[in-house]
Backbone as CSV, one residue per row, in Angstrom:
resi,resn,N_x,N_y,N_z,CA_x,CA_y,CA_z,C_x,C_y,C_z
1,ASP,0.824,-1.212,0.000,0.000,0.000,0.000,0.857,1.261,0.000
2,GLU,1.962,1.208,0.759,2.800,2.400,0.907,3.664,2.688,-0.318
3,ILE,3.982,1.656,-1.098,4.904,1.879,-2.218,4.190,1.947,-3.564
4,GLY,2.846,1.958,-3.534,2.097,2.037,-4.785,2.418,3.291,-5.581
5,GLU,2.343,4.440,-4.921,2.630,5.701,-5.605,4.090,5.806,-6.059
6,PRO,5.065,5.464,-5.191,6.461,5.492,-5.659,6.697,4.630,-6.901
7,LEU,6.089,3.446,-6.938,6.267,2.578,-8.109,5.635,3.214,-9.349
8,LEU,4.495,3.857,-9.167,3.834,4.519,-10.297,4.720,5.637,-10.850
9,HIS,5.360,6.402,-9.964,6.278,7.454,-10.407,7.422,6.860,-11.234
10,LEU,7.987,5.761,-10.762,9.121,5.148,-11.464,8.704,4.616,-12.836
11,LEU,7.510,4.042,-12.909,7.028,3.538,-14.197,6.745,4.682,-15.165
12,ARG,6.168,5.762,-14.667,5.920,6.931,-15.519,7.238,7.481,-16.068
13,ASN,8.236,7.573,-15.195,9.533,8.085,-15.646,10.169,7.172,-16.678
14,ALA,10.003,5.865,-16.486,10.577,4.914,-17.442,9.954,5.092,-18.813
15,VAL,8.623,5.329,-18.831,7.924,5.528,-20.106,8.309,6.850,-20.752
16,ASP,8.273,7.932,-19.979,8.419,9.278,-20.547,9.871,9.724,-20.682
17,HIS,10.678,9.467,-19.657,12.080,9.883,-19.697,12.973,8.836,-20.348
18,GLY,12.634,7.550,-20.128,13.536,6.488,-20.552,13.351,6.019,-21.989
19,ILE,12.156,5.521,-22.300,11.913,4.916,-23.616,11.871,5.973,-24.710
20,GLU,12.672,5.760,-25.754,12.716,6.709,-26.866,11.551,6.446,-27.830
21,MET,11.354,7.397,-28.759,10.365,7.207,-29.817,10.838,6.089,-30.759
22,PRO,9.904,5.383,-31.410,10.263,4.238,-32.251,11.328,4.541,-33.304
23,MET,11.201,5.666,-33.991,12.178,5.984,-35.046,13.574,6.178,-34.459
24,GLU,13.648,6.821,-33.310,14.939,7.047,-32.673,15.550,5.726,-32.220
25,ARG,14.728,4.823,-31.717,15.218,3.519,-31.266,15.769,2.719,-32.444
26,GLU,15.048,2.745,-33.553,15.506,2.013,-34.737,16.808,2.593,-35.271
27,ARG,16.960,3.910,-35.165,18.192,4.550,-35.622,19.397,4.092,-34.791
28,MET,19.141,3.722,-33.540,20.221,3.252,-32.673,20.346,1.736,-32.671
29,GLY,19.596,1.078,-33.551,19.689,-0.381,-33.644,18.861,-1.129,-32.628
30,LYS,17.898,-0.431,-32.001,17.032,-1.075,-31.020,15.704,-1.454,-31.668
31,PRO,14.983,-2.418,-31.106,13.628,-2.693,-31.607,12.750,-1.476,-31.359
32,PRO,11.745,-1.228,-32.203,10.916,-0.023,-32.064,10.147,0.048,-30.740
33,GLN,9.805,-1.105,-30.177,9.083,-1.120,-28.906,10.063,-1.194,-27.744
34,GLY,9.850,-0.325,-26.777,10.687,-0.360,-25.584,10.240,-1.440,-24.620
35,ILE,11.138,-1.816,-23.721,10.836,-2.862,-22.742,11.068,-2.318,-21.329
36,ILE,10.092,-2.523,-20.455,10.237,-2.179,-19.042,10.012,-3.448,-18.236
37,ASN,11.010,-3.863,-17.484,10.910,-5.057,-16.643,10.716,-4.658,-15.188
38,VAL,9.709,-5.246,-14.552,9.479,-5.044,-13.118,9.687,-6.386,-12.433
39,ARG,10.633,-6.433,-11.519,10.958,-7.694,-10.845,10.821,-7.533,-9.332
40,VAL,10.377,-8.586,-8.685,10.273,-8.601,-7.222,10.855,-9.919,-6.722
41,VAL,11.792,-9.838,-5.795,12.357,-11.044,-5.202,12.417,-10.889,-3.690
42,HIS,12.357,-12.014,-3.014,12.480,-12.041,-1.552,13.880,-12.556,-1.241
43,LYS,14.663,-11.758,-0.556,16.021,-12.140,-0.210,16.254,-11.879,1.265
44,SER,16.469,-12.978,1.998,16.684,-12.899,3.438,15.513,-12.164,4.081
45,SER,15.756,-11.066,4.780,14.688,-10.359,5.482,14.254,-9.102,4.734
46,HIS,14.451,-9.088,3.409,14.088,-7.911,2.609,13.307,-8.320,1.359
47,VAL,12.534,-7.376,0.855,11.932,-7.494,-0.468,12.683,-6.545,-1.387
48,ILE,13.116,-7.057,-2.527,13.881,-6.241,-3.470,13.087,-6.113,-4.762
49,LEU,12.785,-4.864,-5.129,12.050,-4.578,-6.362,12.964,-3.836,-7.327
50,SER,12.829,-4.138,-8.607,13.605,-3.401,-9.605,12.706,-3.024,-10.774
51,ILE,12.894,-1.810,-11.259,12.203,-1.315,-12.454,13.279,-0.938,-13.452
52,GLU,13.356,-1.670,-14.538,14.445,-1.493,-15.502,13.901,-1.267,-16.905
53,ASP,14.428,-0.251,-17.584,14.024,0.001,-18.966,15.237,-0.079,-19.888
54,ASP,14.971,-0.249,-21.162,16.070,-0.328,-22.152,16.127,0.954,-22.977
55,GLY,15.873,2.075,-22.308,15.795,3.350,-23.017,17.107,4.086,-23.138
56,CYS,17.029,5.418,-23.093,18.182,6.263,-23.401,19.155,6.409,-22.243
57,GLY,18.733,6.022,-21.030,19.610,6.194,-19.882,19.588,7.635,-19.378
58,ILE,20.278,7.866,-18.265,20.331,9.199,-17.662,21.662,9.857,-18.015
59,ASP,21.588,10.993,-18.661,22.784,11.742,-19.065,23.242,12.601,-17.882
60,VAL,24.248,12.120,-17.155,24.691,12.837,-15.950,25.316,14.188,-16.285
61,GLU,25.857,14.336,-17.488,26.434,15.629,-17.877,25.344,16.689,-18.008
62,LYS,24.204,16.288,-18.543,23.071,17.216,-18.624,22.569,17.563,-17.226
63,LEU,22.577,16.569,-16.345,22.177,16.830,-14.959,23.119,17.852,-14.325
64,LYS,24.399,17.687,-14.589,25.398,18.583,-14.010,25.199,20.017,-14.494
65,ILE,24.988,20.172,-15.803,24.793,21.512,-16.369,23.554,22.172,-15.790
66,LYS,22.461,21.406,-15.699,21.215,21.949,-15.149,21.386,22.300,-13.671
67,ALA,22.096,21.437,-12.916,22.300,21.692,-11.488,23.157,22.926,-11.266
68,GLU,24.182,23.122,-12.112,25.034,24.319,-12.008,24.223,25.575,-12.296
69,LYS,23.335,25.474,-13.296,22.498,26.604,-13.654,21.532,26.964,-12.526
70,ASP,21.037,25.941,-11.842,20.093,26.162,-10.741,20.787,26.444,-9.420
71,GLY,22.110,26.310,-9.402,22.876,26.591,-8.190,22.726,25.553,-7.096
72,ILE,22.499,24.307,-7.467,22.316,23.256,-6.457,23.405,22.188,-6.526
73,LEU,24.444,22.434,-7.299,25.515,21.443,-7.437,26.497,21.578,-6.268
74,THR,26.166,20.918,-5.160,27.022,20.954,-3.977,28.038,19.813,-4.033
75,GLU,28.948,19.797,-3.061,30.012,18.795,-3.030,29.461,17.371,-2.965
76,LYS,28.378,17.174,-2.216,27.867,15.808,-2.046,27.346,15.232,-3.368
77,PHE,26.870,16.101,-4.273,26.379,15.611,-5.561,27.508,15.380,-6.562
78,LYS,28.634,16.069,-6.375,29.747,15.916,-7.309,30.304,14.495,-7.293
79,GLU,30.157,13.799,-6.155,30.632,12.425,-6.060,29.717,11.456,-6.803
80,ASN,28.426,11.768,-6.846,27.462,10.910,-7.538,26.384,11.797,-8.145
81,LEU,26.636,12.246,-9.371,25.745,13.210,-10.033,24.333,12.678,-10.235
82,ILE,24.195,11.354,-10.337,22.876,10.790,-10.626,21.894,11.015,-9.476
83,ASP,22.424,11.273,-8.267,21.553,11.539,-7.115,20.810,12.869,-7.249
84,LEU,21.199,13.691,-8.225,20.504,14.958,-8.446,19.035,14.758,-8.789
85,ILE,18.683,13.587,-9.332,17.286,13.358,-9.721,16.367,13.304,-8.510
86,PHE,16.952,13.141,-7.302,16.132,13.072,-6.096,15.960,14.429,-5.409
87,VAL,16.535,15.480,-5.996,16.393,16.824,-5.422,14.976,17.332,-5.694
88,PRO,14.269,17.819,-4.669,12.898,18.322,-4.862,12.834,19.400,-5.946
89,GLY,11.908,19.233,-6.893,11.703,20.221,-7.936,12.684,20.175,-9.077
90,PHE,13.657,19.248,-9.020,14.676,19.206,-10.075,14.197,18.330,-11.225
91,SER,14.316,18.836,-12.442,13.984,18.064,-13.636,14.825,18.574,-14.789
92,SER,15.393,17.639,-15.535,16.210,18.023,-16.684,15.398,18.064,-17.968
93,LYS,14.113,17.725,-17.869,13.269,17.706,-19.061,12.715,19.096,-19.327
94,LYS,12.832,19.548,-20.557,12.447,20.915,-20.902,10.944,21.071,-21.089
95,THR,10.299,20.002,-21.582,8.865,20.099,-21.841,8.080,19.295,-20.816
96,ILE,6.840,19.744,-20.580,5.960,19.067,-19.633,4.941,18.244,-20.404
97,SER,4.806,16.974,-20.017,3.817,16.113,-20.662,2.803,15.668,-19.625
98,GLU,1.789,14.925,-20.080,0.781,14.435,-19.150,1.310,13.262,-18.333
99,ILE,2.455,12.732,-18.728,3.004,11.568,-18.023,3.953,11.997,-16.922
100,SER,4.912,12.865,-17.242,5.887,13.311,-16.237,6.477,14.633,-16.682
101,GLY,7.581,15.059,-16.063,8.255,16.271,-16.469,7.838,17.493,-15.697
102,ARG,7.091,17.312,-14.599,6.650,18.448,-13.813,7.639,18.811,-12.697
103,GLY,8.740,18.089,-12.635,9.730,18.403,-11.614,9.363,17.870,-10.247
104,ILE,8.390,16.973,-10.163,8.049,16.347,-8.888,8.093,14.834,-9.081
105,GLY,8.196,14.126,-8.017,8.100,12.671,-8.131,9.233,11.919,-7.480
106,MET,10.488,12.131,-7.948,11.586,11.323,-7.451,11.907,11.616,-5.994
107,ASP,11.737,12.856,-5.564,11.949,13.163,-4.142,10.865,12.504,-3.288
108,ILE,9.652,12.430,-3.845,8.560,11.758,-3.140,8.862,10.266,-3.014
109,VAL,9.401,9.692,-4.072,9.770,8.279,-4.059,10.768,7.999,-2.941
110,LYS,11.821,8.798,-2.895,12.874,8.577,-1.898,12.355,8.770,-0.483
111,ASN,11.547,9.805,-0.266,11.006,10.065,1.071,10.038,8.971,1.514
112,SER,9.237,8.465,0.579,8.293,7.398,0.917,9.029,6.133,1.331
113,LEU,10.094,5.821,0.617,10.872,4.631,0.952,11.632,4.812,2.263
114,ALA,12.116,6.009,2.500,12.836,6.283,3.746,11.931,6.076,4.950
115,SER,10.638,6.413,4.809,9.699,6.229,5.917,9.472,4.756,6.219
116,LEU,9.802,3.891,5.272,9.671,2.445,5.465,11.019,1.798,5.761
117,ASN,12.040,2.639,6.038,13.416,2.151,6.238,13.941,1.451,4.989
118,GLY,13.445,1.899,3.837,13.912,1.335,2.577,14.906,2.252,1.896
119,ILE,15.599,1.720,0.908,16.567,2.496,0.138,16.299,2.303,-1.344
120,ILE,16.796,3.248,-2.154,16.675,3.148,-3.599,18.024,3.438,-4.229
121,GLU,18.398,2.615,-5.194,19.664,2.781,-5.904,19.391,2.894,-7.399
122,VAL,20.249,3.625,-8.089,20.065,3.858,-9.520,21.313,3.439,-10.286
123,GLU,21.119,2.699,-11.352,22.194,2.372,-12.292,21.724,2.760,-13.687
124,SER,22.565,3.463,-14.424,22.147,3.913,-15.751,23.329,3.981,-16.707
125,LYS,23.064,3.612,-17.948,24.066,3.705,-19.001,23.439,4.386,-20.202
126,ILE,24.150,5.332,-20.764,23.640,6.061,-21.928,23.296,5.094,-23.054
127,ASN,22.095,5.253,-23.601,21.568,4.451,-24.704,21.388,2.968,-24.369
128,ARG,21.590,2.607,-23.110,21.402,1.210,-22.693,20.205,1.060,-21.759
129,GLY,19.934,2.106,-20.986,18.782,2.037,-20.101,19.099,2.370,-18.655
130,THR,18.069,2.311,-17.826,18.177,2.671,-16.407,17.489,1.625,-15.555
131,CYS,18.068,1.339,-14.394,17.470,0.392,-13.459,17.393,1.019,-12.066
132,PHE,16.186,1.090,-11.518,15.980,1.530,-10.144,15.774,0.280,-9.281
133,THR,16.555,0.151,-8.226,16.437,-0.996,-7.322,16.004,-0.506,-5.945
134,ILE,14.923,-1.064,-5.458,14.362,-0.697,-4.155,14.540,-1.864,-3.199
135,LYS,15.035,-1.583,-2.011,15.221,-2.619,-0.992,14.435,-2.220,0.245
136,ILE,13.461,-3.054,0.623,12.572,-2.744,1.740,12.613,-3.880,2.756
137,PRO,12.818,-3.582,4.029,12.794,-4.639,5.054,11.391,-5.170,5.260
138,LEU,11.307,-6.428,5.675,10.009,-7.053,5.894,9.411,-6.720,7.258
139,THR,10.070,-5.859,8.025,9.565,-5.500,9.346,8.116,-5.032,9.270
140,LEU,7.282,-5.591,10.125,5.864,-5.226,10.216,5.067,-5.544,8.951
141,ALA,5.607,-6.425,8.114,4.838,-6.858,6.943,3.856,-7.944,7.384
142,ASN,2.601,-7.822,6.967,1.603,-8.834,7.299,1.695,-9.983,6.311
143,ALA,1.501,-11.197,6.806,1.563,-12.359,5.926,0.700,-13.467,6.500
144,SER,0.253,-14.335,5.626,-0.470,-15.525,6.052,0.538,-16.660,6.148
145,ALA,0.524,-17.369,7.263,1.526,-18.410,7.493,0.866,-19.682,8.002
146,LEU,1.567,-20.791,7.814,1.143,-22.080,8.339,2.036,-22.414,9.523
147,LEU,1.434,-22.602,10.690,2.208,-22.949,11.880,2.412,-24.454,11.925
148,ILE,3.657,-24.867,12.135,4.011,-26.284,12.170,4.790,-26.580,13.451
149,GLU,4.847,-27.856,13.793,5.606,-28.272,14.966,6.695,-29.240,14.546
150,VAL,7.905,-28.967,15.002,9.054,-29.820,14.716,9.789,-30.066,16.029
151,SER,9.779,-31.313,16.481,10.464,-31.684,17.724,10.102,-30.735,18.864
152,ASP,8.800,-30.541,19.060,8.255,-29.715,20.147,8.530,-28.218,19.974
153,GLU,9.051,-27.796,18.837,9.261,-26.379,18.541,8.270,-25.955,17.459
154,ILE,7.729,-24.734,17.599,6.772,-24.223,16.619,7.477,-23.274,15.652
155,TYR,7.216,-23.439,14.359,7.760,-22.569,13.319,6.611,-22.092,12.428
156,ALA,6.878,-21.023,11.678,5.893,-20.504,10.725,6.452,-20.627,9.308
157,VAL,5.605,-21.073,8.397,5.979,-21.186,6.980,5.064,-20.262,6.184
158,PRO,5.591,-19.292,5.437,4.742,-18.403,4.632,3.855,-19.197,3.681
159,MET,2.558,-18.897,3.672,1.618,-19.644,2.840,1.922,-19.506,1.361
160,LEU,2.547,-18.409,0.943,2.877,-18.231,-0.469,3.815,-19.319,-0.974
161,SER,4.541,-19.955,-0.048,5.505,-20.983,-0.438,4.927,-22.393,-0.349
162,VAL,3.727,-22.530,0.227,3.151,-23.859,0.481,2.307,-24.315,-0.705
163,VAL,2.591,-25.509,-1.207,1.811,-26.102,-2.292,0.719,-26.994,-1.728
164,LYS,1.098,-27.914,-0.845,0.134,-28.825,-0.224,0.779,-29.479,0.991
165,SER,-0.036,-30.131,1.789,0.476,-30.906,2.912,-0.087,-32.315,2.828
166,ILE,0.727,-33.295,3.205,0.297,-34.689,3.146,0.758,-35.414,4.400
167,LYS,-0.025,-36.414,4.809,0.388,-37.274,5.908,1.199,-38.406,5.303
168,LEU,2.383,-38.598,5.822,3.344,-39.467,5.148,3.710,-40.665,6.000
169,ASP,3.785,-41.816,5.346,4.345,-43.017,5.952,5.844,-42.998,5.653
170,LEU,6.663,-43.040,6.694,8.111,-42.963,6.501,8.631,-44.061,5.579
171,ARG,7.902,-45.184,5.505,8.356,-46.288,4.653,8.226,-45.968,3.171
172,LYS,7.534,-44.867,2.842,7.359,-44.490,1.435,8.453,-43.536,0.938
173,ILE,9.387,-43.219,1.821,10.506,-42.362,1.414,11.604,-43.234,0.833
174,HIS,12.149,-42.819,-0.311,13.205,-43.569,-0.995,14.548,-42.856,-0.823
175,LEU,15.596,-43.627,-0.875,16.945,-43.071,-0.799,17.596,-43.199,-2.167
176,ILE,17.794,-42.064,-2.835,18.383,-42.036,-4.175,19.613,-41.138,-4.139
177,ASN,20.755,-41.701,-4.541,22.011,-40.934,-4.540,22.259,-40.259,-3.182
178,ASN,22.028,-41.039,-2.120,22.249,-40.571,-0.747,21.323,-39.421,-0.350
179,SER,20.231,-39.218,-1.109,19.264,-38.179,-0.779,17.886,-38.809,-0.605
180,GLU,17.141,-38.368,0.411,15.792,-38.862,0.619,14.835,-38.140,-0.318
181,VAL,13.999,-38.914,-1.006,13.066,-38.334,-1.965,11.690,-38.957,-1.798
182,LEU,10.718,-38.251,-2.330,9.338,-38.709,-2.324,8.812,-38.632,-3.744
183,HIS,8.204,-39.733,-4.210,7.622,-39.764,-5.546,6.134,-39.495,-5.412
184,ILE,5.687,-38.299,-5.861,4.296,-37.912,-5.689,3.807,-37.147,-6.911
185,ASP,2.627,-37.524,-7.389,2.009,-36.867,-8.549,2.953,-36.831,-9.750
186,GLY,3.710,-37.887,-9.945,4.615,-37.969,-11.088,5.880,-37.164,-10.939
187,GLN,6.111,-36.601,-9.763,7.301,-35.804,-9.524,8.174,-36.449,-8.462
188,VAL,9.479,-36.239,-8.602,10.431,-36.687,-7.600,10.844,-35.470,-6.792
189,ILE,10.516,-35.465,-5.515,10.727,-34.282,-4.679,11.681,-34.616,-3.539
190,PRO,12.721,-33.813,-3.350,13.646,-34.057,-2.241,12.979,-33.772,-0.895
191,ILE,13.380,-34.504,0.117,12.823,-34.345,1.453,13.873,-33.746,2.382
192,ILE,13.464,-32.738,3.145,14.345,-32.149,4.154,13.726,-32.399,5.520
193,ARG,14.475,-33.037,6.395,14.010,-33.237,7.771,14.384,-31.993,8.568
194,LEU,13.403,-31.189,8.918,13.676,-29.933,9.620,14.328,-30.166,10.973
195,SER,14.042,-31.300,11.610,14.670,-31.576,12.897,16.185,-31.670,12.749
196,GLU,16.632,-32.292,11.651,18.075,-32.385,11.389,18.628,-31.044,10.932
197,TYR,17.876,-30.342,10.099,18.340,-29.063,9.552,18.617,-28.058,10.661
198,PHE,17.733,-28.033,11.661,17.884,-27.074,12.747,18.588,-27.656,13.975
199,GLY,19.062,-28.906,13.855,19.805,-29.509,14.957,18.947,-29.804,16.173
200,LEU,17.689,-30.209,15.948,16.782,-30.518,17.045,16.764,-32.019,17.304
201,THR,16.123,-32.426,18.394,15.987,-33.843,18.708,15.206,-34.528,17.600
202,SER,15.770,-35.591,17.058,15.163,-36.266,15.923,13.876,-36.971,16.316
203,SER,12.983,-37.103,15.332,11.717,-37.809,15.555,11.569,-38.957,14.569
204,HIS,12.681,-39.620,14.261,12.652,-40.682,13.254,11.868,-41.902,13.708
205,ASP,11.599,-41.999,15.015,10.889,-43.172,15.498,9.394,-43.096,15.208
206,ASN,8.924,-41.937,14.794,7.501,-41.800,14.459,7.209,-42.472,13.121
207,LYS,6.218,-43.343,13.088,5.870,-44.015,11.844,5.097,-43.090,10.910
208,LYS,4.375,-42.158,11.459,3.592,-41.234,10.644,4.051,-39.804,10.890
209,MET,4.296,-39.083,9.831,4.673,-37.679,9.929,3.997,-36.923,8.805
210,TYR,4.146,-35.609,8.821,3.578,-34.771,7.774,4.697,-34.196,6.921
211,VAL,4.385,-33.994,5.653,5.322,-33.355,4.735,4.624,-32.171,4.086
212,LEU,5.254,-31.010,4.177,4.770,-29.834,3.463,5.520,-29.752,2.143
213,ILE,4.787,-29.735,1.045,5.410,-29.519,-0.260,5.490,-28.011,-0.446
214,VAL,6.710,-27.497,-0.534,6.920,-26.053,-0.640,7.634,-25.746,-1.951
215,LYS,7.555,-24.491,-2.376,8.134,-24.115,-3.661,8.878,-22.805,-3.556
216,ASN,9.824,-22.645,-4.471,10.503,-21.372,-4.684,10.723,-21.255,-6.177
217,GLY,9.902,-20.438,-6.839,9.951,-20.403,-8.302,9.412,-21.707,-8.853
218,THR,10.211,-22.379,-9.679,9.786,-23.654,-10.269,10.320,-24.851,-9.495
219,SER,11.106,-24.621,-8.462,11.694,-25.706,-7.671,10.802,-26.037,-6.481
220,GLN,10.706,-27.337,-6.183,9.898,-27.781,-5.061,10.713,-28.684,-4.143
221,ALA,10.281,-28.775,-2.907,10.894,-29.674,-1.937,9.845,-30.023,-0.902
222,GLY,10.101,-31.062,-0.135,9.208,-31.453,0.937,9.913,-31.283,2.271
223,ILE,9.290,-30.575,3.202,9.886,-30.443,4.528,9.070,-31.294,5.503
224,MET,9.780,-32.148,6.253,9.139,-33.102,7.136,8.930,-32.479,8.511
225,VAL,7.697,-32.559,9.007,7.338,-31.964,10.298,6.550,-32.982,11.114
226,ASN,6.466,-32.740,12.422,5.729,-33.644,13.294,4.225,-33.424,13.214
227,SER,3.818,-32.161,13.143,2.389,-31.878,13.059,2.155,-30.506,12.444
228,ILE,0.938,-30.301,11.951,0.533,-29.030,11.371,-0.514,-28.414,12.291
229,ILE,-0.207,-27.251,12.830,-1.088,-26.612,13.810,-2.232,-25.870,13.135
230,GLY,-1.926,-25.125,12.074,-2.980,-24.412,11.368,-2.494,-23.110,10.766
231,ARG,-3.377,-22.477,10.031,-3.056,-21.237,9.331,-3.332,-20.037,10.236
232,GLN,-2.478,-19.017,10.116,-2.649,-17.831,10.958,-2.033,-16.617,10.283
233,GLU,-2.677,-15.463,10.466,-2.116,-14.204,9.995,-1.042,-13.749,10.986
234,ILE,0.120,-13.392,10.484,1.220,-13.007,11.358,1.792,-11.657,10.936
235,VAL,2.522,-11.040,11.835,3.267,-9.822,11.547,4.749,-10.181,11.577
236,ILE,5.429,-9.981,10.461,6.834,-10.375,10.336,7.741,-9.324,10.969
237,LYS,8.659,-9.786,11.775,9.644,-8.901,12.394,11.042,-9.397,12.044
238,ASN,11.938,-8.469,11.733,13.318,-8.845,11.421,14.048,-9.294,12.676
239,LEU,15.044,-10.140,12.482,15.925,-10.520,13.573,17.005,-9.448,13.711
240,ASP,17.337,-9.080,14.931,18.354,-8.063,15.154,19.710,-8.524,14.626
241,ASP,20.490,-7.570,14.145,21.791,-7.886,13.553,22.732,-8.580,14.523
242,TYR,22.603,-8.282,15.829,23.544,-8.866,16.776,23.368,-10.384,16.909
243,LEU,22.248,-10.917,16.420,22.039,-12.361,16.451,22.850,-13.067,15.376
244,GLY,23.357,-12.296,14.398,24.135,-12.891,13.325,23.244,-13.618,12.326
245,LYS,23.878,-14.326,11.412,23.159,-15.065,10.374,22.541,-16.322,10.962
246,SER,21.249,-16.518,10.709,20.530,-17.702,11.179,20.089,-18.510,9.964
247,PRO,20.840,-19.550,9.580,20.509,-20.340,8.383,19.093,-20.886,8.435
248,GLY,18.362,-20.687,7.351,17.007,-21.213,7.254,15.941,-20.391,7.941
249,ILE,16.320,-19.249,8.535,15.360,-18.397,9.240,15.366,-17.010,8.615
250,THR,14.175,-16.497,8.306,14.075,-15.194,7.656,13.530,-14.105,8.563
251,GLY,13.013,-14.471,9.733,12.472,-13.479,10.645,11.741,-14.166,11.780
252,SER,10.909,-13.413,12.478,10.168,-13.975,13.599,8.805,-13.308,13.695
253,THR,7.958,-13.877,14.518,6.652,-13.285,14.792,6.260,-13.623,16.218
254,ILE,5.315,-12.889,16.759,4.837,-13.126,18.117,3.367,-13.522,18.047
255,LEU,3.054,-14.687,18.606,1.680,-15.175,18.588,0.851,-14.459,19.649
256,GLY,-0.453,-14.699,19.622,-1.357,-14.041,20.546,-1.059,-14.346,22.006
257,ASP,-0.479,-15.536,22.289,-0.158,-15.895,23.667,1.215,-15.398,24.094
258,GLY,1.876,-14.598,23.212,3.186,-14.047,23.551,4.356,-14.909,23.150
259,LYS,4.096,-16.087,22.595,5.171,-16.987,22.192,5.863,-16.473,20.938
260,ILE,7.186,-16.463,20.956,7.963,-16.041,19.787,8.174,-17.236,18.864
261,VAL,7.844,-17.063,17.599,7.952,-18.139,16.611,8.858,-17.674,15.478
262,LEU,9.794,-18.530,15.088,10.698,-18.214,13.983,10.034,-18.551,12.655
263,ILE,10.330,-17.740,11.626,9.762,-17.927,10.293,10.802,-18.588,9.402
264,ILE,10.420,-19.678,8.770,11.352,-20.461,7.961,11.589,-19.790,6.614
265,ASP,12.856,-19.728,6.208,13.253,-19.145,4.923,13.230,-20.250,3.878
266,ILE,12.085,-20.434,3.234,11.922,-21.515,2.251,12.871,-21.362,1.064
267,PRO,13.028,-20.144,0.467,13.969,-20.012,-0.651,15.384,-20.464,-0.297
268,GLU,15.860,-20.136,0.897,17.222,-20.522,1.288,17.335,-22.032,1.452
269,ILE,16.317,-22.656,2.042,16.353,-24.106,2.237,16.348,-24.840,0.901
270,ILE,15.490,-24.406,-0.022,15.436,-25.058,-1.336,16.731,-24.824,-2.107
271,GLU,17.294,-23.628,-1.987,18.561,-23.345,-2.664,19.654,-24.258,-2.141
272,GLY,19.621,-24.552,-0.841,20.590,-25.469,-0.265,20.452,-26.867,-0.835
273,VAL,19.200,-27.293,-1.077,18.965,-28.601,-1.689,19.500,-28.617,-3.110
274,LYS,19.302,-27.506,-3.831,19.805,-27.423,-5.211,21.314,-27.618,-5.266
275,GLN,22.010,-27.028,-4.307,23.464,-27.083,-4.306,23.999,-28.483,-4.043
276,THR,23.122,-29.376,-3.517,23.563,-30.754,-3.299,23.586,-31.547,-4.599
277,GLY,23.001,-30.960,-5.654,23.025,-31.633,-6.951,21.828,-32.519,-7.202
278,PHE,20.813,-32.468,-6.323,19.663,-33.347,-6.496,18.947,-33.108,-7.814
279,TYR,18.808,-31.849,-8.216,17.981,-31.507,-9.375,18.645,-31.808,-10.718
280,HIS,19.830,-32.411,-10.693,20.556,-32.561,-11.957,19.908,-33.556,-12.897
281,ASP,19.220,-34.586,-12.402,18.641,-35.575,-13.308,17.447,-36.249,-12.646
282,THR,16.283,-35.660,-12.762,15.106,-36.235,-12.140,14.643,-37.492,-12.867
283,MET,14.944,-37.625,-14.177,14.575,-38.827,-14.922,15.286,-40.042,-14.326
284,GLU,16.555,-39.868,-13.980,17.316,-40.951,-13.373,16.710,-41.341,-12.031
285,CYS,16.265,-40.321,-11.275,15.640,-40.577,-9.977,14.341,-41.353,-10.140
286,ARG,13.522,-40.953,-11.136,12.259,-41.648,-11.372,12.507,-43.096,-11.721
287,ALA,13.493,-43.357,-12.582,13.814,-44.730,-12.994,14.252,-45.558,-11.803
288,ALA,15.041,-44.956,-10.942,15.540,-45.666,-9.763,14.400,-46.012,-8.813
289,ILE,13.456,-45.047,-8.653,12.312,-45.293,-7.768,11.426,-46.397,-8.321
290,ASN,11.165,-46.363,-9.640,10.322,-47.389,-10.261,10.955,-48.776,-10.108
291,LYS,12.283,-48.820,-10.263,12.996,-50.090,-10.103,12.919,-50.569,-8.667
292,HIS,13.012,-49.600,-7.738,12.977,-49.928,-6.312,11.596,-50.487,-5.932
């Protein structure tokens, strides 16, 4: 809700300031239609958004000339001239259009992000395009989560990462290339025992357990848990820096009874599985399971 307007400003600028007219683009060897990419990724305890265009880029020399003319070229801008675009009322565009060019917008973007403890960075190359990268902490972000229990400890899994949950017979898990896998719905999915991952007391003696099928992009994995408590709306809080890096944990939340619950970092866990080499040949895994 808070970054809707800032994103709209950035998209307007990409269209009006960035993308050239078709004839000009063709003269420079570009396709006549411009491209604007908007990307959003979750990394650790932050959300990172980028708005990138393949337009004309920002001419810092023009910014410098305009800033000198307006008398705002101070020492702090001389080190990074591109930051001039965030000065209130500053615009290098001579004409005003219905899209942008009114000399407002970029300062509003920066101030809005600052109020959220976010930052914005700019990269630009002449005739290659411009990329704005926004980094926002997940502090106080609302999310729907699934509460699970692992070795008497409660964790939260973001619902956006959950595909399904199944009650599993441990005897149905196969060992392929020293990795535990589950063959379900025609797919071979690696299994991660969260009790082992977090160094908790193992629950291997249980004949029945639950597996959450989770995803990150197109990759899936199954995380083994003792029980599923239920779905709940949570408020995400960052872990303080003095705690250091906590593998597999992206933040925390406080339940209604005051209990602190850690939030599992599904992308990091799945990435760790990828690095083991499991995903290199699923056909081989399927053949091995069928033979088994």
